[in-house]
Amino acid sequence: MDLADTLVADFDVIDFLHTLATRSVQLLDIDAAGIMLADHHGGLHVMASSTEETRLLELYELQNNEGPCLDCFRSGFPVARGDLAAMRAAWPAFTQKLQHFGFHSVQALPMRLREETIGALNLFRTSPGRLSEADLAIGQAMADVATVGMIQERVIAAGELLATQLQTALSSRVQLEQAKGVLAQRTRLPMDQAFLLMRDYARSHNRRLTDVAAQIIDGTLDENALPKGSPRRKPSAPPSS
């Protein structure tokens, strides 16, 4: 399993988190997924998303300080509401934006180890209603395994490696978004597809995603060298009218 393959001192955190998001979409009855992680000061940041719409939704959640992922991180427990009326009561602005992007339900699962919660996994659906108990169990197991991969046993006592990894991931995420925009502009592809091209190239050449992003930004990697095809994924939810 990809998520269990990261228990080493050095691994590509950004690619790892995107793997968690994409595997969640593939294995669970959901249409999109997003991940927020906390820095060493406790501030949450959007670190990975399966679609551009999901990324924008999670940024909106942070900007408005309202939504299931925030509640999940603060409580350390899964967060869900049974229907849209309950969601509007809990998160009025977030729910309105959620529907604007064509989604009708969302649940958040904590990324935790013992008493430490480092982030949350958001699961979006275009259909209303909660996930089944079986899907929730699988999703939480994936989040737990991913958390172990981020923390590792030796980090629990000192905490230094986790803080370094998260700070490196935050810096890498900014660079990745810049590269995605540059590549999208050069190739006239949607942002999602531009990212998939970058990740395809990094994996096929056994390179770190952040290194590929840096070369795209400074122009030393020609977009013509990137693979023409890209992995298939579930289509993003269409915006509601």
Coordinates of C-alpha atoms in Angstrom, one line a residue, residues 1-114:
M1 CA 0.0 0.0 0.0
D2 CA 1.4 3.4 -1.0
L3 CA 0.6 5.0 2.3
A4 CA 2.6 2.4 4.3
D5 CA 5.6 2.9 2.0
T6 CA 6.7 6.1 3.6
L7 CA 8.1 5.0 6.9
V8 CA 11.6 6.3 6.1
A9 CA 13.5 9.4 7.1
D10 CA 13.2 11.1 3.7
F11 CA 10.1 11.0 1.6
D12 CA 8.3 13.4 -0.7
V13 CA 5.6 14.8 1.7
I14 CA 3.7 16.6 -1.0
D15 CA 3.4 13.6 -3.3
F16 CA 2.6 11.4 -0.3
L17 CA -0.4 13.7 0.7
H18 CA -1.7 13.8 -2.8
T19 CA -1.5 10.0 -2.9
L20 CA -3.7 10.0 0.2
A21 CA -6.2 12.3 -1.4
T22 CA -6.4 10.4 -4.7
R23 CA -6.5 7.0 -3.0
S24 CA -9.4 8.2 -0.9
V25 CA -11.4 9.1 -4.0
Q26 CA -10.6 5.7 -5.6
L27 CA -11.5 3.6 -2.6
L28 CA -14.4 5.4 -1.0
D29 CA -17.8 6.5 -2.2
I30 CA -16.7 10.1 -2.6
D31 CA -16.1 12.5 -5.5
A32 CA -13.2 14.5 -4.1
A33 CA -10.9 14.8 -1.1
G34 CA -8.7 17.4 0.5
I35 CA -6.1 17.5 3.3
M36 CA -5.2 20.2 5.8
L37 CA -2.2 19.9 8.1
A38 CA -1.2 22.0 11.0
D39 CA 2.2 23.8 11.3
H40 CA 4.2 23.8 14.5
H41 CA 2.3 26.8 15.7
G42 CA -1.1 25.0 15.2
G43 CA -2.2 26.9 12.1
L44 CA -3.9 24.9 9.5
H45 CA -2.9 24.9 5.8
V46 CA -4.3 23.3 2.7
M47 CA -1.7 20.7 1.7
A48 CA -3.3 18.5 -1.0
S49 CA -6.5 18.1 -2.9
S50 CA -7.9 15.8 -5.6
T51 CA -9.4 18.6 -7.6
E52 CA -9.0 22.4 -8.0
E53 CA -12.5 22.9 -6.7
T54 CA -11.6 21.1 -3.5
R55 CA -8.6 23.2 -3.0
L56 CA -10.6 26.4 -3.4
L57 CA -13.2 25.1 -1.0
E58 CA -10.7 24.4 1.7
L59 CA -9.0 27.7 1.2
Y60 CA -12.4 29.3 1.6
E61 CA -12.9 27.3 4.8
L62 CA -9.7 28.6 6.3
Q63 CA -10.4 32.2 5.2
N64 CA -13.8 32.2 6.8
N65 CA -12.8 30.1 9.9
E66 CA -15.8 27.9 9.3
G67 CA -16.2 24.3 8.2
P68 CA -16.0 20.6 9.1
C69 CA -12.2 20.3 8.6
L70 CA -11.6 23.0 11.2
D71 CA -14.1 21.4 13.7
C72 CA -12.5 18.0 13.1
F73 CA -9.0 19.3 13.8
R74 CA -10.0 21.2 16.9
S75 CA -11.9 18.3 18.4
G76 CA -9.8 15.4 17.2
F77 CA -13.0 13.5 16.2
P78 CA -14.8 12.8 12.9
V79 CA -17.3 15.5 11.9
A80 CA -20.4 15.2 9.8
R81 CA -23.9 16.5 9.4
G82 CA -26.9 14.4 8.3
D83 CA -28.3 16.7 5.6
L84 CA -27.9 20.1 4.0
A85 CA -30.2 21.8 6.6
A86 CA -27.9 20.7 9.4
M87 CA -24.9 21.7 7.4
R88 CA -26.3 25.2 6.8
A89 CA -27.0 25.5 10.5
A90 CA -23.4 24.6 11.4
W91 CA -21.5 26.2 8.5
P92 CA -23.8 28.6 6.6
A93 CA -21.1 30.3 4.4
F94 CA -19.1 27.1 3.8
T95 CA -22.2 25.1 2.8
Q96 CA -23.3 27.8 0.3
K97 CA -19.9 27.7 -1.3
L98 CA -19.9 23.9 -1.2
Q99 CA -23.2 23.8 -3.2
H100 CA -21.8 26.4 -5.6
F101 CA -19.2 23.8 -6.6
G102 CA -21.8 21.1 -7.0
F103 CA -21.2 19.2 -3.8
H104 CA -24.0 18.2 -1.4
S105 CA -22.2 16.5 1.5
V106 CA -18.9 16.5 3.3
Q107 CA -17.3 14.7 6.2
A108 CA -14.0 15.2 7.9
L109 CA -11.7 12.6 9.5
P110 CA -8.9 13.5 11.9
M111 CA -5.3 12.7 11.1
R112 CA -4.2 11.6 14.6
L113 CA -1.9 9.4 16.5
R114 CA -2.8 8.8 20.2

